[in-house]
Coordinates of C-alpha atoms in Angstrom, one line a residue:
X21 CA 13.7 2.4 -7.0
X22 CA 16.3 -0.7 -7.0
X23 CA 15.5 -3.6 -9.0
X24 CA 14.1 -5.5 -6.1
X25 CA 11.0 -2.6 -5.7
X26 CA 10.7 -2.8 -9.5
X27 CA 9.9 -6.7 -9.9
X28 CA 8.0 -5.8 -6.5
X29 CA 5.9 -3.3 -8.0
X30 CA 5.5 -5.4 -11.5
X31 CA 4.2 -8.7 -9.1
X32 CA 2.0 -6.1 -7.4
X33 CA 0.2 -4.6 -10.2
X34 CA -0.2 -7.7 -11.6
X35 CA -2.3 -9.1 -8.9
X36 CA -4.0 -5.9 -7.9
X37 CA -5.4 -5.6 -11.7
X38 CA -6.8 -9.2 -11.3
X39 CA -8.2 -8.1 -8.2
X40 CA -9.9 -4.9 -9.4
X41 CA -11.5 -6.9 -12.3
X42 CA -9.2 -4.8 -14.8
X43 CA -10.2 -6.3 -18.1
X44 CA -14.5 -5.7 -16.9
X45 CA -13.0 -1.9 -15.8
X46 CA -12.1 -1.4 -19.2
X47 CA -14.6 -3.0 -21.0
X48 CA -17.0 -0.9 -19.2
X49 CA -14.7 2.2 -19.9
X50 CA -15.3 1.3 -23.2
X51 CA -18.4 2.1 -23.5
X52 CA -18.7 5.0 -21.9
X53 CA -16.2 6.3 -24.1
X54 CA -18.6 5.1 -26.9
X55 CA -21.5 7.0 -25.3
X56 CA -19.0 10.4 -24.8
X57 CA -17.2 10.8 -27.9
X58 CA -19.6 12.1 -30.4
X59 CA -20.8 14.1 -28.1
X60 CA -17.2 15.6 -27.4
X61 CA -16.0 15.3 -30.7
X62 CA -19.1 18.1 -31.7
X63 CA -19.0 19.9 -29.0
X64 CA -15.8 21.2 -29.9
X65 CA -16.9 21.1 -33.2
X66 CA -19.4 23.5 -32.4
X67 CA -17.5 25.7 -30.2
X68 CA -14.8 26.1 -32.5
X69 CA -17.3 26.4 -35.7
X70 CA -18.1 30.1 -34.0
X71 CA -14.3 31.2 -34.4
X72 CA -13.0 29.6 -37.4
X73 CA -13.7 28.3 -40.7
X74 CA -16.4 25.6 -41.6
X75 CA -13.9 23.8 -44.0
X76 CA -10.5 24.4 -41.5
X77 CA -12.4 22.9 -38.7
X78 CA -14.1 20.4 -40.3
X79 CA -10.4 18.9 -41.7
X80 CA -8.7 20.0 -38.5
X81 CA -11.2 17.8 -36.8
X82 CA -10.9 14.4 -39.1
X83 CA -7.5 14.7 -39.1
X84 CA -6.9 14.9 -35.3
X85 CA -9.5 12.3 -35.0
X86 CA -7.8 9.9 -37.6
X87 CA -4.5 10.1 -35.9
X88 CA -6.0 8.7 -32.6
X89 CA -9.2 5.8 -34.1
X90 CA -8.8 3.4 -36.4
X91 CA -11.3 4.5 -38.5
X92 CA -11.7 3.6 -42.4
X93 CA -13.6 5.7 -45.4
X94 CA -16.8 4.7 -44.7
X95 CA -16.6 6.2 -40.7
X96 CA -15.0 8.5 -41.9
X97 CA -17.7 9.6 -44.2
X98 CA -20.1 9.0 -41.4
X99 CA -18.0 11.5 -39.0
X100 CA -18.0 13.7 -41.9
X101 CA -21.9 14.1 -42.2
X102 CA -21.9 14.3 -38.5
X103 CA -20.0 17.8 -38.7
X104 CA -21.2 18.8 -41.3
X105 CA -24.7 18.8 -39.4
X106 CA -23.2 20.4 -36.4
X107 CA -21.9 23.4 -38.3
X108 CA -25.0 23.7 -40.3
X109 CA -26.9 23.9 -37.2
X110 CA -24.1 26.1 -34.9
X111 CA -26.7 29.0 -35.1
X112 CA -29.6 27.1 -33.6
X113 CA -27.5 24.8 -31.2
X114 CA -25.8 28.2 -29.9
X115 CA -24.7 28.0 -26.3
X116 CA -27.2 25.7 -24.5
X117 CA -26.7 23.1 -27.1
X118 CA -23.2 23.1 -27.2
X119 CA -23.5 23.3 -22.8
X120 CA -25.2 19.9 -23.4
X121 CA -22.8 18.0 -26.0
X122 CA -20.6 19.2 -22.9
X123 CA -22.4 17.6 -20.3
X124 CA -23.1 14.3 -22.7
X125 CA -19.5 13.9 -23.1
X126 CA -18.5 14.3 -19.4
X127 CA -20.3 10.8 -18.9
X128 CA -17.2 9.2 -19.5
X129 CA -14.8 11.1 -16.9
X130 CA -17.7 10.2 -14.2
X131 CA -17.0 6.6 -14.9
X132 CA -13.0 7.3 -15.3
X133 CA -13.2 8.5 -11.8
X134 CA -14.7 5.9 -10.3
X135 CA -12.6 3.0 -11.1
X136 CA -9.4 5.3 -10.4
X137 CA -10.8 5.8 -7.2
X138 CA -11.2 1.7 -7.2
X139 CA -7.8 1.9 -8.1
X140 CA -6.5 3.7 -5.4
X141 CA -8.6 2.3 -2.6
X142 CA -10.8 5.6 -2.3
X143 CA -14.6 5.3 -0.8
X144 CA -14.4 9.4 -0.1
X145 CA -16.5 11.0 -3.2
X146 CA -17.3 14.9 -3.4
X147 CA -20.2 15.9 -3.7
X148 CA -22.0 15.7 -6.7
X149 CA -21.6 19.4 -8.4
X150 CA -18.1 19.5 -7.5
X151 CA -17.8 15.8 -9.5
X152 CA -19.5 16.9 -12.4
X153 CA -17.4 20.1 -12.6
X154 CA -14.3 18.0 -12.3
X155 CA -15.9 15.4 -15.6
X156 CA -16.1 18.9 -17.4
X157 CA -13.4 20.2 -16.9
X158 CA -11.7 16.8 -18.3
X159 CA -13.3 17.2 -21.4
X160 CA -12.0 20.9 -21.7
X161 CA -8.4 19.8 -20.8
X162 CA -9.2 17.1 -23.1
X163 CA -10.0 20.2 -25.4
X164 CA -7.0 22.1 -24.7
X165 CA -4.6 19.3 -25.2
X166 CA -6.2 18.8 -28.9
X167 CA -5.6 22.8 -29.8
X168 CA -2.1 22.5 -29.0
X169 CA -1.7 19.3 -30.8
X170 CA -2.9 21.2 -33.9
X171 CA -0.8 24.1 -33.4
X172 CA 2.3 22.1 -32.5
X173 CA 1.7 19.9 -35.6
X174 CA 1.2 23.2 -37.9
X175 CA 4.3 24.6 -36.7
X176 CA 6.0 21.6 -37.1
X177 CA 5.2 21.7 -41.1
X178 CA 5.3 24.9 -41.2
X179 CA 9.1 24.5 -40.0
X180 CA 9.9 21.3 -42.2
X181 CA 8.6 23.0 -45.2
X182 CA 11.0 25.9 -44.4
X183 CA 14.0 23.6 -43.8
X184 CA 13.4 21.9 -46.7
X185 CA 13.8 25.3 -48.7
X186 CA 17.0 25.3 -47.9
X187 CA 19.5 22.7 -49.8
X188 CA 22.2 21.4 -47.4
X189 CA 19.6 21.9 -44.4
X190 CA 17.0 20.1 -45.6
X191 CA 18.6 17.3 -46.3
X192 CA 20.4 17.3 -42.8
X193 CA 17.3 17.3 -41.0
X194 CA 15.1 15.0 -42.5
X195 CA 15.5 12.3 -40.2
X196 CA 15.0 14.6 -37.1
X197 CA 11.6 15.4 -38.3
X198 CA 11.0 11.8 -38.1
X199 CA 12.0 11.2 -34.8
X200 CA 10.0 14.5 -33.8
X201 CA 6.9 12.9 -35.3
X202 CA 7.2 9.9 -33.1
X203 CA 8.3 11.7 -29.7
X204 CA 5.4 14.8 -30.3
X205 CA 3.0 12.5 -30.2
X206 CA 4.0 10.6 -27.6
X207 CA 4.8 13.6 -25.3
X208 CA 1.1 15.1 -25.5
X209 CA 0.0 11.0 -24.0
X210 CA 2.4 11.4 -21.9
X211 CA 1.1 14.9 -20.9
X212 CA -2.7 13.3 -20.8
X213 CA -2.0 10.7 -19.1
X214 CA -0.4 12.1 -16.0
X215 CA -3.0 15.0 -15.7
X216 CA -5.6 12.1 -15.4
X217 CA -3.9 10.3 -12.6
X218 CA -3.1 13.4 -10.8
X219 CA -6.9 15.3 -11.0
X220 CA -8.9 12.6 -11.6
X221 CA -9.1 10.3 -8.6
X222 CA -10.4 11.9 -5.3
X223 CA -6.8 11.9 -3.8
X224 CA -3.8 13.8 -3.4
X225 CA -1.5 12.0 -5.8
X226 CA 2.1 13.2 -6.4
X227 CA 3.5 14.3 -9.5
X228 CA 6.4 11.5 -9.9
X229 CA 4.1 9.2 -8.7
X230 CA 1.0 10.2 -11.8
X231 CA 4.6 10.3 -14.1
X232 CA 5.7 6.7 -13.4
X233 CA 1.8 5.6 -14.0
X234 CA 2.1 7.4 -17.0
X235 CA 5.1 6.1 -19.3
X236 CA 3.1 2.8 -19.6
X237 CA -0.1 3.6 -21.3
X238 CA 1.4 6.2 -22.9
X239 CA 3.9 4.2 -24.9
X240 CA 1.1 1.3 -25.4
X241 CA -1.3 3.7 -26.5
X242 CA 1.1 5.1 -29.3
X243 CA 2.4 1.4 -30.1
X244 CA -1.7 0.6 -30.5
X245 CA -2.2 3.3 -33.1
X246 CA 1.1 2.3 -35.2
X247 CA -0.4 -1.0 -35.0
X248 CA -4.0 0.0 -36.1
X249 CA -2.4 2.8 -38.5
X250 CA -0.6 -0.8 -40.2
X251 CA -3.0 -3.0 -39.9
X252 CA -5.6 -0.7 -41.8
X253 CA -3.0 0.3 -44.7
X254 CA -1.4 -3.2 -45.3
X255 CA -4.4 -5.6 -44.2
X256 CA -7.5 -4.4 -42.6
X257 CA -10.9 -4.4 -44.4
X258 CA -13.3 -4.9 -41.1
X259 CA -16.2 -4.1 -42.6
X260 CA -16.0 -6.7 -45.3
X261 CA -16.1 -8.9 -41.7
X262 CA -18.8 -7.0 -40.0
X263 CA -20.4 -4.6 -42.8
X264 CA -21.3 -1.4 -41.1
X265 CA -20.5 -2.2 -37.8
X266 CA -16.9 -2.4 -39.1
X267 CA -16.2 0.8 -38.1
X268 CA -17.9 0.7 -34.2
X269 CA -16.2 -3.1 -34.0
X270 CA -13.0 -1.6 -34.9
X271 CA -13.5 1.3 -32.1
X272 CA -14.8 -0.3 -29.3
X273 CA -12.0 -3.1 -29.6
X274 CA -9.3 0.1 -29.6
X275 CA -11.3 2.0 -26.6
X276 CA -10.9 -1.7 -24.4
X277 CA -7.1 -1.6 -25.1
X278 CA -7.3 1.5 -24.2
X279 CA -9.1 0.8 -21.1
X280 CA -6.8 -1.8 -19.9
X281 CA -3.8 0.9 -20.7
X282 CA -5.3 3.2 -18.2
X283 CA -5.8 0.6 -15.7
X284 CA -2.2 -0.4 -15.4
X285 CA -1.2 2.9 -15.8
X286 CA -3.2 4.0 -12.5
X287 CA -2.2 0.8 -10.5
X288 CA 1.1 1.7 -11.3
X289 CA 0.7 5.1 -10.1
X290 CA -1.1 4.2 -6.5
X291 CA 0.8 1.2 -6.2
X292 CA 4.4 2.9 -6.5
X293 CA 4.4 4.9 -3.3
X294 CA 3.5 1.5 -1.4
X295 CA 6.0 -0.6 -2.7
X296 CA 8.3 2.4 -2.0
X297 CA 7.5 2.8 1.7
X298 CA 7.8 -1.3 2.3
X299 CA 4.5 -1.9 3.0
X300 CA 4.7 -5.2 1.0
X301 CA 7.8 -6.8 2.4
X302 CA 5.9 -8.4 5.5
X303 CA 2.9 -9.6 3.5
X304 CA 5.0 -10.8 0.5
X305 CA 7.4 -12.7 3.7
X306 CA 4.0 -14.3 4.8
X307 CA 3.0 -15.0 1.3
X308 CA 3.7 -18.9 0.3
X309 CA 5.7 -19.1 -3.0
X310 CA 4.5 -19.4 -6.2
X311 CA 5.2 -22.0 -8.8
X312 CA 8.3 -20.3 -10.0
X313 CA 9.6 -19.5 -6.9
X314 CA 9.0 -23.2 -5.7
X315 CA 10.8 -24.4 -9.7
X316 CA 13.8 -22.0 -8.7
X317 CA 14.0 -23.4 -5.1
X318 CA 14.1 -27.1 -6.2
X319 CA 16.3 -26.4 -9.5
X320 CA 18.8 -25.2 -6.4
X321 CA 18.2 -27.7 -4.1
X322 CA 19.1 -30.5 -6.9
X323 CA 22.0 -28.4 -7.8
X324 CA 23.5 -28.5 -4.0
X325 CA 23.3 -32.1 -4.0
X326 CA 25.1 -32.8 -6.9
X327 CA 27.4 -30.8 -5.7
X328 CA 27.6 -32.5 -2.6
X329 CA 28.2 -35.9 -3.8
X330 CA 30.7 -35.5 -6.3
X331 CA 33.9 -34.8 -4.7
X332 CA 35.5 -31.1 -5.4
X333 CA 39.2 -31.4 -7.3
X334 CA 41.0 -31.2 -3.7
X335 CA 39.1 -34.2 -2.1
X336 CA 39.7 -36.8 -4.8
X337 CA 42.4 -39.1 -4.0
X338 CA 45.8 -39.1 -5.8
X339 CA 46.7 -41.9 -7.4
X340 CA 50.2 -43.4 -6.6
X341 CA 52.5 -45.9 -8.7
X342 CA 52.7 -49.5 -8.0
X343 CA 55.8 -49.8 -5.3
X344 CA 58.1 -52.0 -7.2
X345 CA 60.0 -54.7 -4.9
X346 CA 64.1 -53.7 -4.3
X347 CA 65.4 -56.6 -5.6
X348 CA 63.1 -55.8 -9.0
X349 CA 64.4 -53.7 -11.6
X350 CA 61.5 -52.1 -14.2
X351 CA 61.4 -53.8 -17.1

């Protein structure tokens, strides 16, 4: 894509957000996620509590959720209990209970779906067991991509921890683990992002085309958690601001970024086969300027008739010496 289709595509997006109502999208994506993520967060609690340790999955758990939230002690205490309860209960909760955390947590893929169908122009829907099994399996994908984050990150320290064992190597690699710990990160929101643009809306959407919608939110969603992870340690004390609602203040502010993140990222993705084919050149032809373009005209306009009235080098006239009279000599 030349740099004319990029600046096209940038000027599209732009508009088509404001159209959709992309800030309302979000805010209601918000709080759907609200609604879905203690529900997901112990249903995978529960389903792993019946293969692994109580303690290794309650940590496992915190941690991975920690990395993504901004969340203090005190939600984190309150997270804690929450677990705690699930994997106290695992033998009563058994499979129906942990079916229904399932289907409580799928609440927020139902409303993901519909504004990326908004997004993409879609009134087609499926019919309704086939959209529910889609919402579920986003929360298991959603499950998936958080046990290979934990393995990835184990053997990651498990390799650091044997580099730094050895003397010259350690030392040598030390600041490749730090650019792993960025790009590993970034890589599994990369990852999500694109399986959401490419599964989630009822359309056939191509791979380079869920990719390109991807880099955006995934690189603001990373930049978001460095800035919450900093704002906490240097800063932040929320609930001194709201007292226990701190900690939901907090989230729901990081779930609308979020929101608006996976807006862009999904007008990027329908918009950039459009711009690609040319189906904007006519309309944006037809399309009076805006104020820039009108700022840029004018700025050019005055420019040519400056130009115009001052003579270039080759016009001006030369000037001569006086003619001095024969019978004259200079003085």
């Amino acid at each position: 894509m030349n740099r004319h289709r990029v600046s096209q595509l940038i000027g599209v997006v732009r508009r088509k957000f404001g159209d959709d109502r992309g800030t309302t999208v979000a805010a209601a994506l918000a709080y759907y996620l609200l609604l879905a993520l203690f529900p997901m967060v112990l249903f995978l609690v529960g389903a792993a509590s019946f293969v692994l340790d109580r303690d290794e999955v309650k940590q496992e758990v915190l941690d991975g959720i920690n990395q993504v939230l901004p969340i203090e002690t005190g939600g984190e205490s309150d997270i804690d209990g929450a677990v705690d309860g699930v994997i106290d209960s695992r033998g009563s909760i058994a499979l129906f209970g942990v079916l229904g955390l399932l289907w409580s947590a799928s609440s927020f893929f139902g409303a993901l779906r519909t504004s990326l169908n908004d997004a993409w122009g879609v009134t087609q829907t499926r019919p309704f067991p086939a959209q529910k099994a889609m919402d579920i399996a986003g929360v298991l994908a959603i499950g998936l991509l958080f046990v290979l984050s934990i393995v990835a990150t184990f053997m990651l320290q498990l390799l650091r921890s044997t580099s730094d064992m050895l003397p010259l190597v350690g030392e040598a690699t030390g600041p490749l683990w730090a650019i792993v710990a960025i790009l590993l990160p970034m890589a599994f929101s990369f990852a999500a992002f694109t399986v959401v643009y490419m599964y989630v809306p009822n359309t056939h959407v191509e791979l380079k085309h869920a990719m390109a919608g991807a880099i955006v939110p995934a690189l603001l969603f990373e930049a978001t958690k460095f800035g919450f992870s900093f704002y906490l340690s240097q800063f932040g004390n929320y609930e001194a601001t709201y007292g226990a609602f701190g900690a939901l203040i907090a989230f729901l502010f990081w779930a609308y970024l979020t929101g608006i993140y996976i807006m862009v990222g999904a007008q990027i993705a329908a918009e950039y086969p459009r711009v690609e084919r040319g189906e904007y050149d006519q309309i944006e032809a037809l399309r009076p300027p805006g104020p820039l373009t009108r700022l840029r005209a004018a700025y050019r306009r005055l420019a040519r008739k400056s130009g115009e009235q001052r003579p270039s080098p080759a016009e001006e006239p030369l000037e001569t010496p006086p003619r001095i009279p024969a019978n004259e000599k200079p003085g």
